[in-house]
């Protein structure tokens, strides 16, 4: 064979291989099976568990139940192969039942980690209750999850909020508090950020993630003089008070701290990057624009997670990337619009998304209307400006790569709504509006392949498909959040304290769940504490606080599904969207592949869940 023919042959073979074979594996957390069991009433119990992204295609499952401490008995007659849920119809509810799962690979049963104990006479409710120790005057607000102790089960990290203020407003606030709880309600720790961290949606962005690959998640956030960690240790000067007469904090040291996930102890503290510098350099002198923060996690080398800390989006934007190595933060790069990137100024959102937009195995930062490459260089700026909502996914599965659906505040161009190629920023279509405040992308109509999109703004009506065509003159009333809840592949609508199904035949909504006794967060944003796949099969749980702020309720679906999909937490882009959900204006999760009607088999994620101590990068 000639050299040219050999090259052409190799090129054809490589182009025929799945993309992930060309890249190194990403390090993700090692989870257990996440078993959950819910009393449906009488003698019925709904059971759900995780399929891993690393499981072989031919895996099957058996369910075992131990009643009142007796030897476990198999529940299912034949191995379960087409789903990861089951209804046990022969349960003695009056006695405690413990469920376990065993995987079957090549006809051999394998013990798996994790079990679920259904206590005797539980009420027939589809939520788990976590009792809180909320401080007086505080309520649980945004939350996140991470495996803090390395046992394969998620723990909850909660931002407790008292009195907060927007950056544009004067006045004192309460001191932000972060707490951690196990799913059984065990209180782990409390971090008091102190008087020199102002409370508000744009100030404290906290990241919960296993940053060093040791199998246990850390917590990272901005700190200051007087921050007290989970062990009672003070960071900086306890007595310093940098608040001015307006309650703003425009002087004094700023820190970035990584805390131990299990104890809340400060592991490492450094100066915060991006630094404040001259307040007026960010667009005003009274502290509105200088203290607009975002944060994220990204796999910038395609293998290890890096911490992303950001400042500014209305004018100047600075983004700093760190690696957590040997229990220390090491700077990877700093992106600054004041350094050769003037076209990127003013392009940030109140949120951001992370994903591999250019297909090189490494993550980019979609920072509103501009995107930063994995190496810290600007990839492109659309110039479309600031907005309140952003969705990154394979929204149109018939187009190669990922797409972005975004909205824009008071645009000076024709695009109040934009839909564009995530790799290049090329506009695919847009909708004209003088101001748009809400926008959502989710597959809610099976007649049209891909996501549907809608927005609320001046002059906007109807529901659009991926071509930008109006497919219904009516649109859902909800434009805040979405959740995978029932048994099909379409997504449901999540708003305030209820979940609804869009009836595409008559453009109406049907209520599927009302979380009585619960409350939503963040005013008109009406967010839950968290919406993510943290238990059971691939569908998502919703966490709301109760009205009295004394409890969190983790709602999980009990609707059977015949779709077997690996846990969405093993899709790297989805996992990162969970880590950033608490940042700024909360956005719903989005996977890196198309999940909807007419979808192909999800691509096997290129991940490793081994617990490896990283000593160098």
Coordinates of C-alpha atoms in Angstrom, one line a residue:
X1 CA 0.0 0.0 0.0
X2 CA 1.3 3.4 -0.9
X3 CA 2.1 6.0 1.8
X4 CA -0.8 8.2 0.6
X5 CA -3.3 5.3 0.6
X6 CA -2.1 4.4 4.2
X7 CA -2.7 8.0 5.3
X8 CA -6.1 8.0 3.7
X9 CA -7.0 4.7 5.3
X10 CA -5.9 5.8 8.7
X11 CA -7.8 9.0 8.4
X12 CA -11.0 7.1 7.5
X13 CA -10.6 4.7 10.4
X14 CA -10.0 7.6 12.9
X15 CA -13.0 9.5 11.5
X16 CA -15.1 6.4 12.0
X17 CA -14.2 6.0 15.7
X18 CA -16.2 7.6 18.5
X19 CA -14.8 10.9 19.4
X20 CA -14.0 10.0 22.9
X21 CA -11.4 7.4 21.8
X22 CA -9.1 10.2 20.7
X23 CA -8.9 11.8 24.2
X24 CA -7.8 11.0 27.7
X25 CA -10.4 10.2 30.3
X26 CA -11.9 12.7 32.6
X27 CA -11.8 12.1 36.4
X28 CA -15.3 12.0 37.9
X29 CA -16.5 10.9 41.3
X30 CA -17.1 7.3 42.1
X31 CA -20.8 6.9 43.0
X32 CA -22.7 4.0 44.6
X33 CA -25.9 2.8 43.0
X34 CA -28.0 5.6 44.6
X35 CA -30.8 3.3 45.6
X36 CA -34.1 5.0 46.6
X37 CA -37.4 3.3 47.7
X38 CA -40.7 5.1 48.0
X39 CA -43.9 3.9 49.7
X40 CA -46.7 4.0 47.1
X41 CA -49.3 2.8 49.6
X42 CA -50.8 -0.6 50.5
X43 CA -48.1 -3.1 49.6
X44 CA -46.3 -1.3 46.8
X45 CA -42.9 0.2 46.9
X46 CA -41.2 2.0 44.0
X47 CA -37.4 1.3 43.7
X48 CA -34.9 3.2 41.5
X49 CA -31.1 3.0 41.1
X50 CA -28.2 4.3 39.1
X51 CA -26.7 2.9 35.9
X52 CA -23.1 4.0 35.7
X53 CA -21.6 5.6 32.6
X54 CA -18.9 2.9 32.9
X55 CA -21.3 -0.1 33.1
X56 CA -21.1 -2.6 30.2
X57 CA -24.1 -2.6 27.8
X58 CA -25.1 -6.2 28.8
X59 CA -25.4 -5.4 32.5
X60 CA -28.6 -6.5 34.3
X61 CA -29.8 -6.1 37.9
X62 CA -31.5 -8.1 40.7
X63 CA -33.2 -6.4 43.6
X64 CA -33.1 -7.9 47.1
X65 CA -35.2 -7.0 50.1
X66 CA -34.5 -7.7 53.7
X67 CA -37.6 -7.4 55.9
X68 CA -37.2 -6.7 59.6
X69 CA -33.6 -7.8 59.6
X70 CA -34.2 -11.2 58.0
X71 CA -32.2 -12.7 55.2
X72 CA -32.6 -10.8 51.9
X73 CA -34.9 -12.3 49.3
X74 CA -34.9 -11.5 45.6
X75 CA -37.8 -9.3 44.6
X76 CA -37.8 -9.6 40.7
X77 CA -38.5 -12.9 39.0
X78 CA -36.1 -12.3 36.1
X79 CA -33.0 -10.0 35.8
X80 CA -34.0 -6.4 34.9
X81 CA -32.5 -5.3 31.6
X82 CA -34.6 -2.6 30.2
X83 CA -34.8 0.0 33.0
X84 CA -33.3 1.0 36.3
X85 CA -36.6 1.1 38.3
X86 CA -39.1 -1.4 39.6
X87 CA -42.3 -1.6 41.6
X88 CA -42.2 -4.2 44.4
X89 CA -45.9 -5.2 44.8
X90 CA -45.5 -7.6 47.8
X91 CA -44.2 -5.6 50.6
X92 CA -45.0 -5.7 54.3
X93 CA -45.1 -1.9 54.9
X94 CA -45.6 -2.3 58.6
X95 CA -42.0 -3.6 59.0
X96 CA -38.7 -2.0 58.1
X97 CA -37.4 -3.1 54.6
X98 CA -33.9 -2.7 53.3
X99 CA -33.3 -2.8 49.6
X100 CA -30.0 -3.7 47.9
X101 CA -29.1 -4.1 44.2
X102 CA -26.8 -6.6 42.7
X103 CA -25.4 -6.2 39.2
X104 CA -25.3 -9.1 36.8
X105 CA -22.4 -9.2 34.3
X106 CA -21.8 -12.2 32.1
X107 CA -24.4 -14.1 34.1
X108 CA -22.5 -13.5 37.4
X109 CA -24.0 -11.5 40.3
X110 CA -21.7 -8.8 41.7
X111 CA -22.2 -7.0 45.0
X112 CA -22.7 -3.3 44.7
X113 CA -22.3 -0.5 47.2
X114 CA -25.2 1.2 48.9
X115 CA -28.6 0.2 50.2
X116 CA -31.8 1.9 51.2
X117 CA -33.8 1.4 54.4
X118 CA -37.6 2.0 54.1
X119 CA -38.7 2.4 57.7
X120 CA -41.9 0.8 59.1
X121 CA -45.1 2.6 58.3
X122 CA -43.7 5.4 56.2
X123 CA -46.2 7.9 54.9
X124 CA -46.8 7.5 51.1
X125 CA -44.9 10.6 50.1
X126 CA -42.3 10.8 47.3
X127 CA -39.8 12.9 49.1
X128 CA -36.9 12.5 51.5
X129 CA -36.8 14.9 54.5
X130 CA -33.7 16.5 55.8
X131 CA -34.1 18.4 59.0
X132 CA -32.0 21.6 59.0
X133 CA -30.3 23.7 61.7
X134 CA -31.0 27.0 60.0
X135 CA -29.8 30.0 62.1
X136 CA -32.4 32.4 63.3
X137 CA -33.5 34.8 60.6
X138 CA -31.9 32.6 57.8
X139 CA -33.5 30.4 55.1
X140 CA -31.9 27.8 52.9
X141 CA -31.3 29.2 49.4
X142 CA -29.1 27.8 46.6
X143 CA -27.6 24.4 47.1
X144 CA -25.1 22.0 45.5
X145 CA -24.0 18.4 45.9
X146 CA -20.7 16.6 46.2
X147 CA -19.4 13.4 47.7
X148 CA -17.8 15.0 50.8
X149 CA -16.8 11.8 52.6
X150 CA -15.9 9.5 49.7
X151 CA -18.6 6.9 50.4
X152 CA -20.2 7.2 46.9
X153 CA -23.3 9.1 48.2
X154 CA -23.9 12.8 47.7
X155 CA -24.0 15.3 50.5
X156 CA -25.8 18.6 50.3
X157 CA -24.1 22.0 50.6
X158 CA -26.5 24.9 51.3
X159 CA -26.2 28.6 51.2
X160 CA -28.1 30.0 54.1
X161 CA -29.4 33.5 53.4
X162 CA -30.7 36.2 55.7
X163 CA -31.0 39.7 54.3
X164 CA -29.4 40.2 50.9
X165 CA -29.2 43.1 48.5
X166 CA -28.5 43.6 44.9
X167 CA -25.2 45.2 44.0
X168 CA -27.0 48.4 42.9
X169 CA -28.6 48.8 46.3
X170 CA -27.1 50.4 49.4
X171 CA -27.6 49.0 52.9
X172 CA -26.2 46.4 55.2
X173 CA -26.8 42.7 54.7
X174 CA -26.6 39.7 57.0
X175 CA -23.4 37.6 56.9
X176 CA -23.5 34.7 54.4
X177 CA -23.4 31.1 55.8
X178 CA -22.7 27.8 54.1
X179 CA -23.7 24.5 55.7
X180 CA -23.3 20.8 54.8
X181 CA -25.6 17.9 55.5
X182 CA -25.7 14.2 54.8
X183 CA -28.8 12.8 53.1
X184 CA -29.9 11.3 56.4
X185 CA -30.0 14.7 57.9
X186 CA -26.6 14.6 59.8
X187 CA -25.2 18.1 60.2
X188 CA -21.6 18.3 59.1
X189 CA -20.4 21.9 59.4
X190 CA -21.1 25.5 59.1
X191 CA -18.8 28.1 57.4
X192 CA -19.5 31.8 58.4
X193 CA -18.2 34.0 55.6
X194 CA -18.4 37.0 57.9
X195 CA -19.3 40.7 57.7
X196 CA -16.8 41.4 54.9
X197 CA -18.6 39.3 52.4
X198 CA -21.9 41.0 51.3
X199 CA -25.0 38.9 50.9
X200 CA -26.7 38.8 47.5
X201 CA -27.2 36.7 44.3
X202 CA -24.1 38.2 42.6
X203 CA -21.6 38.0 45.5
X204 CA -21.1 34.5 46.8
X205 CA -20.7 31.8 44.2
X206 CA -19.6 28.6 45.8
X207 CA -18.2 25.5 44.0
X208 CA -18.6 22.0 45.4
X209 CA -16.4 19.6 43.4
X210 CA -13.6 17.0 43.8
X211 CA -10.9 19.3 42.6
X212 CA -7.9 17.1 43.3
X213 CA -9.3 13.7 42.4
X214 CA -8.9 12.1 45.9
X215 CA -12.6 10.9 45.9
X216 CA -13.8 13.6 48.2
X217 CA -15.3 16.9 47.1
X218 CA -13.9 20.3 48.3
X219 CA -15.8 23.6 48.6
X220 CA -14.3 26.8 47.1
X221 CA -15.5 30.4 47.4
X222 CA -14.5 34.0 47.9
X223 CA -13.6 34.8 51.6
X224 CA -12.4 37.8 53.5
X225 CA -11.2 39.1 56.9
X226 CA -13.4 37.4 59.6
X227 CA -14.4 34.3 57.6
X228 CA -14.7 31.4 60.1
X229 CA -14.2 27.9 58.7
X230 CA -16.1 24.8 59.8
X231 CA -13.6 24.0 62.6
X232 CA -13.8 27.5 64.0
X233 CA -10.6 28.9 62.5
X234 CA -10.6 32.5 61.5
X235 CA -9.3 33.6 58.1
X236 CA -7.6 37.0 58.2
X237 CA -8.4 39.6 60.8
X238 CA -11.5 38.8 62.8
X239 CA -12.0 42.4 64.0
X240 CA -11.6 44.1 60.6
X241 CA -14.7 45.8 59.2
X242 CA -14.4 47.0 55.6
X243 CA -18.0 48.0 55.0
X244 CA -18.6 51.6 54.0
X245 CA -21.5 53.9 54.9
X246 CA -23.6 52.3 52.1
X247 CA -22.9 48.8 53.3
X248 CA -20.7 48.1 50.3
X249 CA -17.2 46.4 50.7
X250 CA -15.0 48.3 48.2
X251 CA -11.7 48.1 50.1
X252 CA -9.8 45.6 52.2
X253 CA -8.2 42.2 51.3
X254 CA -10.1 39.6 49.2
X255 CA -9.3 35.9 49.5
X256 CA -10.1 32.7 47.7
X257 CA -10.3 29.6 50.0
X258 CA -10.6 25.9 49.4
X259 CA -12.3 24.1 52.3
X260 CA -12.3 20.4 53.2
X261 CA -15.7 19.0 52.2
X262 CA -16.0 16.6 55.2
X263 CA -15.0 19.1 58.0
X264 CA -15.4 22.5 56.5
X265 CA -11.8 23.3 57.5
X266 CA -9.9 25.8 55.4
X267 CA -7.3 23.9 53.4
X268 CA -5.7 26.7 51.4
X269 CA -6.3 30.5 51.2
X270 CA -4.8 32.8 48.6
X271 CA -5.5 36.3 47.3
X272 CA -8.6 36.4 45.2
X273 CA -8.0 36.6 41.5
X274 CA -9.4 38.7 39.7
X275 CA -8.5 41.4 42.2
X276 CA -10.7 44.5 42.8
X277 CA -8.1 47.1 41.9
X278 CA -9.6 50.5 41.2
X279 CA -13.4 50.2 41.6
X280 CA -14.0 52.7 38.8
X281 CA -12.1 50.6 36.3
X282 CA -15.2 48.2 36.2
X283 CA -17.6 50.9 35.0
X284 CA -18.8 52.8 38.1
X285 CA -17.5 54.1 41.3
X286 CA -20.2 52.9 43.7
X287 CA -19.6 49.2 43.5
X288 CA -22.3 47.9 41.2
X289 CA -20.2 46.4 38.5
X290 CA -17.0 45.6 40.4
X291 CA -18.6 42.9 42.6
X292 CA -20.4 40.9 39.9
X293 CA -18.9 37.4 40.4
X294 CA -19.3 34.0 38.6
X295 CA -17.6 30.7 39.2
X296 CA -17.4 27.2 37.6
X297 CA -15.4 24.1 37.1
X298 CA -13.9 23.1 33.7
X299 CA -11.7 20.3 32.4
X300 CA -9.2 22.6 30.7
X301 CA -6.7 19.8 30.1
X302 CA -9.4 17.2 29.3
X303 CA -8.5 15.1 32.4
X304 CA -8.4 17.1 35.6
X305 CA -11.0 19.7 36.9
X306 CA -9.9 23.3 37.2
X307 CA -11.5 25.9 39.4
X308 CA -12.8 29.0 37.5
X309 CA -13.3 32.3 39.3
X310 CA -14.7 35.3 37.5
X311 CA -15.4 39.0 38.0
X312 CA -17.4 41.4 35.9
X313 CA -19.6 41.1 32.9
X314 CA -21.3 44.4 32.2
X315 CA -18.0 46.0 31.1
X316 CA -14.6 44.6 32.0
X317 CA -14.4 40.9 32.5
X318 CA -11.6 38.9 34.1
X319 CA -11.6 35.1 34.4
X320 CA -9.0 33.1 36.4
X321 CA -8.3 29.4 36.2
X322 CA -6.7 27.4 39.0
X323 CA -5.6 23.9 39.6
X324 CA -5.8 22.4 43.1
X325 CA -2.6 20.4 43.4
X326 CA -0.9 19.1 46.6
X327 CA -3.6 20.9 48.6
X328 CA -2.7 24.3 47.0
X329 CA -4.2 26.4 44.3
X330 CA -1.9 27.0 41.4
X331 CA -2.8 29.6 38.7
X332 CA -3.2 28.1 35.3
X333 CA -4.1 31.3 33.4
X334 CA -5.9 34.7 33.6
X335 CA -8.1 36.1 30.9
X336 CA -8.7 39.9 30.9
X337 CA -10.7 41.9 28.5
X338 CA -8.3 44.9 29.2
X339 CA -5.6 42.8 27.5
X340 CA -6.2 42.6 23.7
X341 CA -9.8 41.5 24.1
X342 CA -11.8 44.7 24.0
X343 CA -14.5 43.1 21.8
X344 CA -15.2 40.7 24.7
X345 CA -16.1 43.6 27.1
X346 CA -19.8 43.7 28.2
X347 CA -20.6 40.3 26.9
X348 CA -21.1 38.4 30.1
X349 CA -24.3 37.0 31.5
X350 CA -25.6 36.5 35.1
X351 CA -24.6 32.9 34.5
X352 CA -22.2 30.8 32.4
X353 CA -21.9 27.4 30.9
X354 CA -19.1 24.9 30.5
X355 CA -18.6 22.4 27.7
X356 CA -16.3 21.2 25.0
X357 CA -17.6 23.4 22.2
X358 CA -14.8 22.8 19.6
X359 CA -14.5 19.0 20.0
X360 CA -10.9 18.9 21.2
X361 CA -11.7 17.0 24.4
X362 CA -11.1 20.1 26.5
X363 CA -13.7 22.5 28.0
X364 CA -14.5 26.0 27.0
X365 CA -16.2 28.7 29.1
X366 CA -19.3 30.1 27.4
X367 CA -19.4 33.4 29.3
X368 CA -22.7 34.8 27.9
X369 CA -22.1 36.2 24.4
X370 CA -18.4 35.3 24.3
X371 CA -16.5 32.1 24.7
X372 CA -13.0 31.5 26.2
X373 CA -10.9 28.6 24.9
X374 CA -9.4 26.0 27.2
X375 CA -6.0 27.8 27.1
X376 CA -7.3 31.1 28.3
X377 CA -7.5 32.8 24.9
X378 CA -10.6 34.3 23.5
X379 CA -12.3 31.9 21.1
X380 CA -15.0 34.3 19.8
X381 CA -17.3 37.1 20.8
X382 CA -20.7 37.4 19.2
X383 CA -21.0 41.0 20.3
X384 CA -24.7 40.4 21.3
X385 CA -24.2 41.6 24.8
X386 CA -25.5 40.8 28.3
X387 CA -28.4 38.5 29.1
X388 CA -30.1 36.7 31.9
X389 CA -30.4 33.1 30.6
X390 CA -28.1 30.8 28.6
X391 CA -28.5 27.2 27.5
X392 CA -25.7 25.1 26.0
X393 CA -26.3 21.6 24.7
X394 CA -26.9 19.5 21.5
X395 CA -30.1 21.4 21.0
X396 CA -30.3 20.5 17.4
X397 CA -29.2 16.9 17.0
X398 CA -29.2 17.1 13.2
X399 CA -26.4 19.7 13.3
X400 CA -22.9 18.7 14.3
X401 CA -21.7 19.8 17.7
X402 CA -23.3 22.0 20.4
X403 CA -25.5 25.0 20.1
X404 CA -26.3 28.0 22.4
X405 CA -29.8 29.5 23.0
X406 CA -29.5 32.9 24.8
X407 CA -31.5 36.0 25.5
X408 CA -30.3 39.6 25.7
X409 CA -31.2 42.7 27.7
X410 CA -32.0 45.9 25.9
X411 CA -30.0 44.9 22.7
X412 CA -28.8 47.4 20.3
X413 CA -29.0 44.8 17.5
X414 CA -31.8 42.7 16.0
X415 CA -31.3 39.8 18.3
X416 CA -33.3 39.9 21.6
X417 CA -33.1 36.1 21.3
X418 CA -30.2 34.3 19.6
X419 CA -29.5 30.7 18.6
X420 CA -26.0 30.1 17.5
X421 CA -23.2 27.5 16.9
X422 CA -21.3 27.0 20.1
X423 CA -18.0 26.3 18.3
X424 CA -17.9 29.5 16.2
X425 CA -20.5 31.9 17.5
X426 CA -22.2 32.0 14.0
X427 CA -25.8 33.0 14.4
X428 CA -28.2 30.4 13.1
X429 CA -31.4 32.4 13.8
X430 CA -32.7 35.1 16.1
X431 CA -35.8 36.9 17.2
X432 CA -36.1 40.6 17.4
X433 CA -37.1 42.2 20.8
X434 CA -36.2 45.4 22.6
X435 CA -35.7 43.6 25.9
X436 CA -35.9 39.9 27.0
X437 CA -35.9 38.8 30.6
X438 CA -36.7 35.0 30.4
X439 CA -35.7 32.2 28.0
X440 CA -35.8 28.4 28.1
X441 CA -34.7 25.5 25.9
X442 CA -36.1 22.0 26.4
X443 CA -37.6 19.2 24.3
X444 CA -41.3 19.4 25.1
X445 CA -42.9 18.5 21.8
X446 CA -42.3 15.1 20.2
X447 CA -43.4 16.2 16.7
X448 CA -40.2 18.2 16.2
X449 CA -36.7 16.7 16.7
X450 CA -34.5 18.7 19.0
X451 CA -35.3 21.2 21.7
X452 CA -38.1 23.7 21.7
X453 CA -37.4 27.2 22.7
X454 CA -39.4 30.1 24.0
X455 CA -38.8 33.5 25.7
X456 CA -40.6 36.3 27.4
X457 CA -39.8 39.8 26.2
X458 CA -41.2 42.7 24.2
X459 CA -43.0 41.5 21.1
X460 CA -42.2 37.8 21.5
X461 CA -44.9 35.2 21.2
X462 CA -45.2 31.4 20.5
X463 CA -43.0 28.3 20.7
X464 CA -40.1 27.8 18.3
X465 CA -38.4 24.6 17.0
X466 CA -34.7 24.3 16.2
X467 CA -35.2 26.0 12.8
X468 CA -36.7 29.1 14.5
X469 CA -40.1 28.3 13.1
X470 CA -43.2 29.0 15.2
X471 CA -44.8 25.6 16.0
X472 CA -47.4 26.9 18.4
X473 CA -48.9 30.3 18.9
X474 CA -49.0 29.4 22.6
X475 CA -46.0 28.9 24.8
X476 CA -45.7 27.5 28.4
X477 CA -46.5 30.0 31.1
X478 CA -43.3 28.8 32.9
X479 CA -40.0 30.0 31.5
X480 CA -37.7 29.4 34.5
X481 CA -36.6 25.7 34.8
X482 CA -37.0 22.3 33.3
X483 CA -36.8 18.8 34.8
X484 CA -36.8 15.2 33.5
X485 CA -39.5 13.7 35.7
X486 CA -42.0 11.4 34.0
X487 CA -41.3 8.2 32.1
X488 CA -40.7 9.5 28.6
X489 CA -37.8 11.4 27.0
X490 CA -39.5 14.8 26.9
X491 CA -38.7 17.4 29.6
X492 CA -41.2 18.8 32.1
X493 CA -41.7 22.3 33.3
X494 CA -40.4 23.3 36.8
X495 CA -41.6 26.6 38.3
X496 CA -42.2 27.8 41.8
X497 CA -43.2 24.6 43.7
X498 CA -44.8 22.5 41.0
X499 CA -43.9 20.4 38.0
X500 CA -46.1 20.4 34.9
X501 CA -46.3 18.6 31.6
X502 CA -46.7 20.5 28.3
X503 CA -49.6 19.1 26.3
X504 CA -48.4 19.7 22.8
X505 CA -51.7 18.6 21.2
X506 CA -53.6 21.6 22.7
X507 CA -50.8 23.9 24.1
X508 CA -51.9 23.5 27.7
X509 CA -50.2 22.3 30.9
X510 CA -51.0 19.5 33.2
X511 CA -49.8 19.6 36.8
X512 CA -47.8 16.4 37.8
X513 CA -46.6 17.5 41.2
X514 CA -47.3 20.2 43.7
X515 CA -44.9 20.4 46.6
X516 CA -47.3 21.4 49.4
X517 CA -45.7 23.1 52.3
X518 CA -42.7 24.1 50.3
X519 CA -41.3 27.4 49.0
X520 CA -39.1 28.5 46.1
X521 CA -36.1 30.8 46.2
X522 CA -34.8 34.0 44.6
X523 CA -38.0 36.0 44.2
X524 CA -39.5 35.9 40.7
X525 CA -36.7 33.5 39.6
X526 CA -38.7 31.0 41.6
X527 CA -35.9 28.4 41.8
X528 CA -35.7 25.3 43.9
X529 CA -32.7 24.8 46.1
X530 CA -31.4 22.4 43.5
X531 CA -32.6 20.3 40.5
X532 CA -30.2 17.5 39.6
X533 CA -29.9 13.7 39.2
X534 CA -28.7 12.9 42.7
X535 CA -30.6 9.7 43.4
X536 CA -32.1 6.7 41.6
X537 CA -32.2 6.4 37.8
X538 CA -31.3 9.1 35.2
X539 CA -34.2 11.4 36.0
X540 CA -33.9 14.4 38.2
X541 CA -34.7 15.1 41.8
X542 CA -36.0 18.5 43.0
X543 CA -35.0 20.0 46.3
X544 CA -37.3 22.6 47.9
X545 CA -37.2 24.2 51.3
X546 CA -40.2 24.1 53.5
X547 CA -42.1 27.3 54.3
X548 CA -40.8 27.3 57.9
X549 CA -37.1 26.9 56.6
X550 CA -36.6 24.0 59.0
X551 CA -36.5 21.3 56.4
X552 CA -35.4 20.4 52.9
X553 CA -37.5 17.9 50.9
X554 CA -35.8 15.9 48.1
X555 CA -38.6 15.0 45.7
X556 CA -38.0 12.0 43.5
X557 CA -40.2 10.6 40.7
X558 CA -42.2 7.4 41.2
X559 CA -43.4 7.2 37.6
X560 CA -42.0 4.0 35.9
X561 CA -39.8 4.5 32.8
X562 CA -38.8 2.0 30.1
X563 CA -35.8 4.1 29.2
X564 CA -32.4 2.9 30.6
X565 CA -29.9 5.8 30.6
X566 CA -26.8 6.1 32.7
X567 CA -26.8 8.6 35.5
X568 CA -26.6 12.0 34.1
X569 CA -24.0 12.8 36.7
X570 CA -21.6 10.7 34.6
X571 CA -22.0 13.0 31.6
X572 CA -19.2 15.5 32.2
X573 CA -21.1 18.6 30.8
X574 CA -24.2 17.8 32.9
X575 CA -22.1 17.3 36.0
X576 CA -20.5 20.7 35.5
X577 CA -23.9 22.3 34.9
X578 CA -24.9 21.0 38.4
X579 CA -21.8 22.5 39.9
X580 CA -22.7 26.0 38.5
X581 CA -26.4 25.9 39.0
X582 CA -26.1 28.0 42.2
X583 CA -24.1 30.7 40.3
X584 CA -25.8 34.0 39.6
X585 CA -29.2 33.5 38.0
X586 CA -29.8 29.7 38.4
X587 CA -30.2 27.8 35.1
X588 CA -31.4 24.2 34.5
X589 CA -29.0 21.4 33.8
X590 CA -28.0 20.5 30.3
X591 CA -26.1 17.4 29.1
X592 CA -23.5 17.3 26.4
X593 CA -25.6 15.1 24.2
X594 CA -29.1 15.3 22.9
X595 CA -31.6 13.9 25.4
X596 CA -35.1 14.0 23.9
X597 CA -37.6 12.4 21.6
X598 CA -35.9 10.5 18.8
X599 CA -32.5 10.5 20.5
X600 CA -29.8 8.0 19.7
X601 CA -28.2 5.8 22.4
X602 CA -26.3 8.2 24.6
X603 CA -22.5 8.2 23.8
X604 CA -20.5 6.3 26.4
X605 CA -18.8 9.0 28.5
X606 CA -15.1 9.1 28.4
X607 CA -14.5 9.1 32.1
X608 CA -12.7 7.3 34.9
X609 CA -14.1 7.1 38.4
X610 CA -11.0 5.8 40.0
X611 CA -10.0 7.6 43.2
X612 CA -6.6 8.9 42.3
X613 CA -4.4 11.2 44.3
X614 CA -3.1 13.8 41.9
X615 CA 0.4 15.1 42.6
X616 CA 1.1 16.9 39.4
X617 CA -0.7 18.2 36.3

